[in-house]
mmCIF file of C-alpha atoms in Angstrom:
data_model
loop_
_atom_site.group_PDB
_atom_site.id
_atom_site.type_symbol
_atom_site.label_atom_id
_atom_site.label_comp_id
_atom_site.label_asym_id
_atom_site.label_seq_id
_atom_site.Cartn_x
_atom_site.Cartn_y
_atom_site.Cartn_z
ATOM 1 C CA UNK A 1 28.816 -12.851 90.030
ATOM 2 C CA UNK A 2 32.405 -13.893 89.135
ATOM 3 C CA UNK A 3 34.077 -13.558 85.969
ATOM 4 C CA UNK A 4 35.866 -16.775 84.629
ATOM 5 C CA UNK A 5 38.901 -15.993 82.298
ATOM 6 C CA UNK A 6 40.668 -18.603 80.307
ATOM 7 C CA UNK A 7 44.432 -18.685 80.595
ATOM 8 C CA UNK A 8 46.253 -17.952 77.586
ATOM 9 C CA UNK A 9 47.523 -21.176 75.822
ATOM 10 C CA UNK A 10 51.166 -21.669 76.367
ATOM 11 C CA UNK A 11 52.842 -22.690 73.140
ATOM 12 C CA UNK A 12 55.613 -25.246 73.469
ATOM 13 C CA UNK A 13 58.994 -24.612 71.869
ATOM 14 C CA UNK A 14 59.285 -25.998 68.333
ATOM 15 C CA UNK A 15 61.743 -28.907 68.647
ATOM 16 C CA UNK A 16 64.861 -28.375 66.753
ATOM 17 C CA UNK A 17 65.310 -30.126 63.681
ATOM 18 C CA UNK A 18 67.683 -33.326 63.453
ATOM 19 C CA UNK A 19 70.770 -31.590 62.167
ATOM 20 C CA UNK A 20 70.329 -28.609 64.623
ATOM 21 C CA UNK A 21 69.764 -30.881 67.605
ATOM 22 C CA UNK A 22 72.776 -33.155 66.425
ATOM 23 C CA UNK A 23 75.017 -30.107 66.362
ATOM 24 C CA UNK A 24 74.080 -28.852 69.824
ATOM 25 C CA UNK A 25 74.541 -32.015 71.516
ATOM 26 C CA UNK A 26 77.691 -32.624 69.631
ATOM 27 C CA UNK A 27 79.168 -29.239 71.042
ATOM 28 C CA UNK A 28 77.890 -30.169 74.541
ATOM 29 C CA UNK A 29 79.868 -33.403 74.508
ATOM 30 C CA UNK A 30 82.772 -31.882 73.070
ATOM 31 C CA UNK A 31 82.800 -29.278 75.757
ATOM 32 C CA UNK A 32 82.562 -31.912 78.487
ATOM 33 C CA UNK A 33 85.654 -33.832 76.936
ATOM 34 C CA UNK A 34 87.449 -30.616 76.827
ATOM 35 C CA UNK A 35 86.932 -29.989 80.315
ATOM 36 C CA UNK A 36 87.946 -33.340 81.129
ATOM 37 C CA UNK A 37 91.217 -32.903 79.175
ATOM 38 C CA UNK A 38 91.957 -29.497 80.727
ATOM 39 C CA UNK A 39 91.635 -31.241 84.225
ATOM 40 C CA UNK A 40 94.365 -33.970 82.968
ATOM 41 C CA UNK A 41 97.062 -31.885 81.690
ATOM 42 C CA UNK A 42 99.278 -35.041 81.480
ATOM 43 C CA UNK A 43 97.204 -36.090 78.516
ATOM 44 C CA UNK A 44 98.149 -33.258 76.571
ATOM 45 C CA UNK A 45 101.895 -33.116 77.795
ATOM 46 C CA UNK A 46 102.490 -36.604 76.790
ATOM 47 C CA UNK A 47 100.792 -36.122 73.527
ATOM 48 C CA UNK A 48 103.308 -33.127 72.828
ATOM 49 C CA UNK A 49 106.344 -34.826 73.925
ATOM 50 C CA UNK A 50 106.056 -37.954 71.722
ATOM 51 C CA UNK A 51 106.049 -36.162 68.443
ATOM 52 C CA UNK A 52 108.724 -33.674 69.646
ATOM 53 C CA UNK A 53 110.975 -36.779 70.106
ATOM 54 C CA UNK A 54 110.165 -38.049 66.836
ATOM 55 C CA UNK A 55 111.260 -34.653 65.302
ATOM 56 C CA UNK A 56 114.624 -34.723 67.320
ATOM 57 C CA UNK A 57 115.672 -38.364 66.872
ATOM 58 C CA UNK A 58 114.850 -38.465 62.929
ATOM 59 C CA UNK A 59 116.679 -35.060 62.572
ATOM 60 C CA UNK A 60 119.828 -35.577 64.375
ATOM 61 C CA UNK A 61 120.222 -39.457 64.322
ATOM 62 C CA UNK A 62 118.968 -40.211 60.696
ATOM 63 C CA UNK A 63 119.418 -36.867 58.982
ATOM 64 C CA UNK A 64 122.856 -37.342 57.732
ATOM 65 C CA UNK A 65 122.281 -40.834 56.501
ATOM 66 C CA UNK A 66 118.962 -40.519 54.524
ATOM 67 C CA UNK A 67 119.281 -39.774 50.747
ATOM 68 C CA UNK A 68 116.695 -37.629 49.268
ATOM 69 C CA UNK A 69 116.889 -37.656 45.546
ATOM 70 C CA UNK A 70 120.648 -37.474 45.076
ATOM 71 C CA UNK A 71 121.410 -35.362 48.453
ATOM 72 C CA UNK A 72 122.318 -36.605 51.672
ATOM 73 C CA UNK A 73 122.203 -33.100 53.194
ATOM 74 C CA UNK A 74 120.667 -33.074 56.578
ATOM 75 C CA UNK A 75 119.040 -29.748 55.779
ATOM 76 C CA UNK A 76 117.205 -31.352 52.793
ATOM 77 C CA UNK A 77 116.158 -34.147 54.944
ATOM 78 C CA UNK A 78 114.603 -31.932 57.612
ATOM 79 C CA UNK A 79 112.579 -30.198 55.034
ATOM 80 C CA UNK A 80 111.542 -33.465 53.623
ATOM 81 C CA UNK A 81 110.793 -35.091 57.008
ATOM 82 C CA UNK A 82 108.430 -32.497 58.598
ATOM 83 C CA UNK A 83 105.382 -33.062 56.665
ATOM 84 C CA UNK A 84 105.630 -36.931 57.509
ATOM 85 C CA UNK A 85 106.081 -36.216 61.233
ATOM 86 C CA UNK A 86 103.277 -33.705 61.263
ATOM 87 C CA UNK A 87 100.906 -36.375 59.523
ATOM 88 C CA UNK A 88 101.942 -38.997 61.995
ATOM 89 C CA UNK A 89 101.225 -36.945 64.870
ATOM 90 C CA UNK A 90 97.571 -36.176 63.703
ATOM 91 C CA UNK A 91 96.936 -39.938 62.945
ATOM 92 C CA UNK A 92 98.265 -41.049 66.309
ATOM 93 C CA UNK A 93 95.419 -39.275 68.014
ATOM 94 C CA UNK A 94 93.370 -42.388 66.826
ATOM 95 C CA UNK A 95 94.831 -44.237 70.022
ATOM 96 C CA UNK A 96 93.413 -41.539 72.258
ATOM 97 C CA UNK A 97 90.171 -41.570 70.845
ATOM 98 C CA UNK A 98 89.879 -45.486 70.992
ATOM 99 C CA UNK A 99 90.985 -45.394 74.516
ATOM 100 C CA UNK A 100 88.665 -42.632 75.634
ATOM 101 C CA UNK A 101 85.773 -43.975 74.069
ATOM 102 C CA UNK A 102 86.387 -47.507 75.499
ATOM 103 C CA UNK A 103 87.000 -45.893 78.998
ATOM 104 C CA UNK A 104 83.562 -44.075 78.717
ATOM 105 C CA UNK A 105 81.970 -47.429 77.619
ATOM 106 C CA UNK A 106 83.552 -49.384 80.704
ATOM 107 C CA UNK A 107 82.231 -46.872 83.259
ATOM 108 C CA UNK A 108 78.840 -46.964 81.970
ATOM 109 C CA UNK A 109 78.853 -43.110 80.766
ATOM 110 C CA UNK A 110 77.801 -44.121 77.313
ATOM 111 C CA UNK A 111 74.929 -45.954 78.666
ATOM 112 C CA UNK A 112 73.774 -42.860 80.455
ATOM 113 C CA UNK A 113 74.086 -40.736 77.178
ATOM 114 C CA UNK A 114 72.301 -43.351 75.455
ATOM 115 C CA UNK A 115 69.328 -42.756 78.022
ATOM 116 C CA UNK A 116 69.113 -38.916 77.351
ATOM 117 C CA UNK A 117 66.828 -37.275 74.674
ATOM 118 C CA UNK A 118 69.946 -36.601 72.374
ATOM 119 C CA UNK A 119 71.219 -37.341 68.880
ATOM 120 C CA UNK A 120 72.747 -40.824 68.618
ATOM 121 C CA UNK A 121 75.840 -39.537 66.763
ATOM 122 C CA UNK A 122 76.692 -36.695 69.022
ATOM 123 C CA UNK A 123 78.585 -38.752 71.669
ATOM 124 C CA UNK A 124 81.132 -39.724 68.979
ATOM 125 C CA UNK A 125 81.026 -36.402 67.135
ATOM 126 C CA UNK A 126 81.617 -34.681 70.371
ATOM 127 C CA UNK A 127 84.485 -36.897 71.316
ATOM 128 C CA UNK A 128 86.086 -36.381 67.987
ATOM 129 C CA UNK A 129 85.856 -32.817 67.695
ATOM 130 C CA UNK A 130 87.461 -32.435 71.303
ATOM 131 C CA UNK A 131 90.266 -34.641 69.983
ATOM 132 C CA UNK A 132 90.656 -32.585 67.028
ATOM 133 C CA UNK A 133 90.993 -29.381 69.261
ATOM 134 C CA UNK A 134 93.735 -31.287 71.288
ATOM 135 C CA UNK A 135 95.331 -31.983 68.018
ATOM 136 C CA UNK A 136 95.422 -28.361 66.886
ATOM 137 C CA UNK A 137 97.256 -27.477 70.039
ATOM 138 C CA UNK A 138 99.957 -30.474 69.650
ATOM 139 C CA UNK A 139 100.387 -29.500 65.984
ATOM 140 C CA UNK A 140 101.011 -25.830 66.775
ATOM 141 C CA UNK A 141 103.740 -26.758 69.506
ATOM 142 C CA UNK A 142 105.193 -29.354 67.002
ATOM 143 C CA UNK A 143 105.242 -26.508 64.120
ATOM 144 C CA UNK A 144 107.227 -24.223 66.475
ATOM 145 C CA UNK A 145 109.717 -26.856 67.593
ATOM 146 C CA UNK A 146 110.232 -27.867 63.701
ATOM 147 C CA UNK A 147 111.140 -24.151 62.988
ATOM 148 C CA UNK A 148 113.684 -24.286 65.717
ATOM 149 C CA UNK A 149 115.384 -27.558 64.523
ATOM 150 C CA UNK A 150 115.797 -26.061 60.780
ATOM 151 C CA UNK A 151 112.544 -26.762 58.904
ATOM 152 C CA UNK A 152 112.057 -23.970 56.446
ATOM 153 C CA UNK A 153 108.884 -23.676 54.386
ATOM 154 C CA UNK A 154 109.565 -22.659 50.731
ATOM 155 C CA UNK A 155 112.963 -24.177 50.760
ATOM 156 C CA UNK A 156 112.345 -26.197 47.358
ATOM 157 C CA UNK A 157 109.259 -24.682 45.914
ATOM 158 C CA UNK A 158 106.912 -21.618 46.172
ATOM 159 C CA UNK A 159 104.665 -21.117 49.225
ATOM 160 C CA UNK A 160 102.867 -18.374 51.208
ATOM 161 C CA UNK A 161 100.854 -18.348 54.383
ATOM 162 C CA UNK A 162 97.497 -19.331 52.553
ATOM 163 C CA UNK A 163 99.273 -22.506 51.182
ATOM 164 C CA UNK A 164 100.837 -23.269 54.568
ATOM 165 C CA UNK A 165 97.503 -22.841 56.409
ATOM 166 C CA UNK A 166 95.721 -25.188 53.713
ATOM 167 C CA UNK A 167 98.596 -27.760 54.331
ATOM 168 C CA UNK A 168 97.528 -27.696 58.081
ATOM 169 C CA UNK A 169 94.042 -27.906 57.134
ATOM 170 C CA UNK A 170 94.560 -31.019 55.179
ATOM 171 C CA UNK A 171 96.515 -32.558 58.128
ATOM 172 C CA UNK A 172 93.665 -31.725 60.560
ATOM 173 C CA UNK A 173 91.104 -33.256 58.277
ATOM 174 C CA UNK A 174 93.274 -36.408 58.063
ATOM 175 C CA UNK A 175 93.413 -36.463 61.818
ATOM 176 C CA UNK A 176 89.825 -36.201 62.122
ATOM 177 C CA UNK A 177 89.066 -38.904 59.771
ATOM 178 C CA UNK A 178 91.502 -41.155 61.638
ATOM 179 C CA UNK A 179 89.667 -40.345 64.898
ATOM 180 C CA UNK A 180 86.589 -42.008 63.402
ATOM 181 C CA UNK A 181 88.515 -45.225 62.916
ATOM 182 C CA UNK A 182 89.611 -44.943 66.625
ATOM 183 C CA UNK A 183 86.105 -44.181 67.662
ATOM 184 C CA UNK A 184 85.080 -47.558 65.951
ATOM 185 C CA UNK A 185 87.782 -49.416 67.522
ATOM 186 C CA UNK A 186 86.976 -48.220 71.005
ATOM 187 C CA UNK A 187 83.485 -49.410 70.551
ATOM 188 C CA UNK A 188 84.620 -52.819 69.524
ATOM 189 C CA UNK A 189 86.787 -53.611 72.470
ATOM 190 C CA UNK A 190 86.027 -54.273 76.071
ATOM 191 C CA UNK A 191 88.850 -52.306 77.897
ATOM 192 C CA UNK A 192 90.990 -49.075 77.370
ATOM 193 C CA UNK A 193 93.937 -50.948 77.237
ATOM 194 C CA UNK A 194 92.820 -53.143 74.323
ATOM 195 C CA UNK A 195 91.563 -49.756 72.725
ATOM 196 C CA UNK A 196 95.039 -48.218 73.193
ATOM 197 C CA UNK A 197 96.813 -51.161 71.374
ATOM 198 C CA UNK A 198 94.190 -51.952 68.729
ATOM 199 C CA UNK A 199 94.296 -48.087 68.120
ATOM 200 C CA UNK A 200 97.822 -47.560 67.494
ATOM 201 C CA UNK A 201 99.468 -51.036 66.285
ATOM 202 C CA UNK A 202 97.904 -50.873 62.751
ATOM 203 C CA UNK A 203 99.251 -47.041 62.418
ATOM 204 C CA UNK A 204 102.931 -48.240 62.333
ATOM 205 C CA UNK A 205 102.673 -50.042 59.041
ATOM 206 C CA UNK A 206 100.331 -47.380 57.732
ATOM 207 C CA UNK A 207 102.914 -44.491 58.359
ATOM 208 C CA UNK A 208 106.010 -46.205 57.738
ATOM 209 C CA UNK A 209 105.016 -47.863 54.660
ATOM 210 C CA UNK A 210 104.578 -44.604 52.990
ATOM 211 C CA UNK A 211 106.910 -41.640 51.612
ATOM 212 C CA UNK A 212 106.685 -39.957 55.269
ATOM 213 C CA UNK A 213 110.383 -40.669 56.388
ATOM 214 C CA UNK A 214 111.993 -42.274 53.243
ATOM 215 C CA UNK A 215 112.146 -41.252 49.543
ATOM 216 C CA UNK A 216 109.760 -43.860 48.128
ATOM 217 C CA UNK A 217 111.906 -43.975 44.754
ATOM 218 C CA UNK A 218 114.318 -45.857 47.107
ATOM 219 C CA UNK A 219 111.943 -48.609 47.766
ATOM 220 C CA UNK A 220 111.416 -51.933 45.814
ATOM 221 C CA UNK A 221 108.724 -51.572 43.114
ATOM 222 C CA UNK A 222 105.867 -53.339 44.720
ATOM 223 C CA UNK A 223 106.503 -51.592 48.226
ATOM 224 C CA UNK A 224 106.609 -48.110 46.166
ATOM 225 C CA UNK A 225 103.424 -48.942 44.490
ATOM 226 C CA UNK A 226 101.797 -49.448 48.047
ATOM 227 C CA UNK A 227 103.399 -46.398 49.519
ATOM 228 C CA UNK A 228 102.120 -44.309 46.428
ATOM 229 C CA UNK A 229 98.540 -45.300 46.807
ATOM 230 C CA UNK A 230 98.393 -45.020 50.853
ATOM 231 C CA UNK A 231 95.988 -42.333 51.656
ATOM 232 C CA UNK A 232 98.550 -41.264 54.437
ATOM 233 C CA UNK A 233 101.225 -40.748 51.516
ATOM 234 C CA UNK A 234 98.779 -38.384 49.706
ATOM 235 C CA UNK A 235 98.276 -36.189 52.643
ATOM 236 C CA UNK A 236 102.215 -36.034 53.136
ATOM 237 C CA UNK A 237 102.760 -35.146 49.698
ATOM 238 C CA UNK A 238 100.174 -32.690 49.503
ATOM 239 C CA UNK A 239 101.693 -30.817 52.459
ATOM 240 C CA UNK A 240 105.086 -30.960 51.100
ATOM 241 C CA UNK A 241 103.935 -29.206 47.788
ATOM 242 C CA UNK A 242 102.039 -26.617 49.980
ATOM 243 C CA UNK A 243 104.831 -26.117 52.340
ATOM 244 C CA UNK A 244 107.366 -25.738 49.229
ATOM 245 C CA UNK A 245 109.208 -28.698 50.462
ATOM 246 C CA UNK A 246 108.514 -31.304 47.758
ATOM 247 C CA UNK A 247 112.351 -32.604 48.027
ATOM 248 C CA UNK A 248 111.928 -35.261 45.013
ATOM 249 C CA UNK A 249 109.733 -35.719 42.030
ATOM 250 C CA UNK A 250 106.781 -37.694 42.785
ATOM 251 C CA UNK A 251 105.769 -41.071 40.794
ATOM 252 C CA UNK A 252 103.268 -41.259 38.091
ATOM 253 C CA UNK A 253 100.615 -42.767 40.413
ATOM 254 C CA UNK A 254 97.607 -40.581 40.321
ATOM 255 C CA UNK A 255 97.780 -39.674 44.202
ATOM 256 C CA UNK A 256 101.249 -38.384 43.853
ATOM 257 C CA UNK A 257 100.508 -36.449 40.881
ATOM 258 C CA UNK A 258 97.228 -34.922 42.468
ATOM 259 C CA UNK A 259 98.060 -35.008 45.969
ATOM 260 C CA UNK A 260 95.919 -32.264 47.236
ATOM 261 C CA UNK A 261 92.865 -33.622 45.625
ATOM 262 C CA UNK A 262 93.757 -37.250 46.542
ATOM 263 C CA UNK A 263 94.157 -36.147 50.300
ATOM 264 C CA UNK A 264 90.655 -34.525 50.214
ATOM 265 C CA UNK A 265 88.985 -37.605 48.842
ATOM 266 C CA UNK A 266 90.731 -39.978 51.052
ATOM 267 C CA UNK A 267 89.987 -38.288 54.122
ATOM 268 C CA UNK A 268 86.204 -37.462 53.369
ATOM 269 C CA UNK A 269 85.773 -40.936 52.258
ATOM 270 C CA UNK A 270 87.177 -42.178 55.637
ATOM 271 C CA UNK A 271 85.039 -39.879 57.562
ATOM 272 C CA UNK A 272 81.899 -40.904 55.743
ATOM 273 C CA UNK A 273 82.605 -44.788 55.859
ATOM 274 C CA UNK A 274 83.846 -45.100 59.787
ATOM 275 C CA UNK A 275 81.444 -42.417 61.060
ATOM 276 C CA UNK A 276 78.614 -44.471 59.541
ATOM 277 C CA UNK A 277 80.195 -47.790 60.971
ATOM 278 C CA UNK A 278 80.748 -46.221 64.350
ATOM 279 C CA UNK A 279 77.297 -44.755 64.818
ATOM 280 C CA UNK A 280 75.720 -48.123 63.763
ATOM 281 C CA UNK A 281 78.008 -49.863 66.380
ATOM 282 C CA UNK A 282 77.181 -47.356 69.098
ATOM 283 C CA UNK A 283 73.474 -48.365 68.570
ATOM 284 C CA UNK A 284 73.961 -51.670 68.768
ATOM 285 C CA UNK A 285 76.533 -51.795 71.602
ATOM 286 C CA UNK A 286 75.482 -52.083 75.173
#
């Protein structure tokens, strides 16, 4: 007489929720991109060299001829300049995001990701997070170079370590927001070369039509009005105040009077809008 026993039922693991799965998948994709970046050190090297060149050129070539308020002292221009260089550096990561995503699209890697049971936005989120990590490294090196050439936080106003870290936080948030613009561009073009051009060409008017490199009070009224309401200018002005390098009195425009809040609002709106558009484009693009 045999005794039959029933196997104990095997309980399948409960599937993770949408947010949890999206977070995990994004980290996996981010890790993949970081490993890829570490195996191509030229990407990081060239990403550091360009902003360092901007620091040296603007400091020593234009420093003695730029007027900040009523001063043409090169030291005043150095302290005025650095917030603009930092902001320009984090936004230029947009081109790398666009080119990287376009390259993955061209090689068919995105199609393979799309066939896997993973969150739809994870591919793009992972890419932008990896680019943010690379931007952190570049920004750290650039800050050291800025200190070497004579940048001094607290030269024109109060500051402390917390305010300086808050300024760099705003810079990274702006950079992260702009990488989503790059993601949308990368999904919208057919080649990495086009993505590189499309990812950087529009940044020049955005960064130069601002208060980053020139005192906006020296501009014609209509140009100054555009510069004062430029989201890029808001972050630059916020960083100057937090660094203790305001240099000049801001205009009466709301973003210049409330630059920290304006920077936060602008960056978060850009993230929400362009992440939504990029994920929608990702779902439709083959």
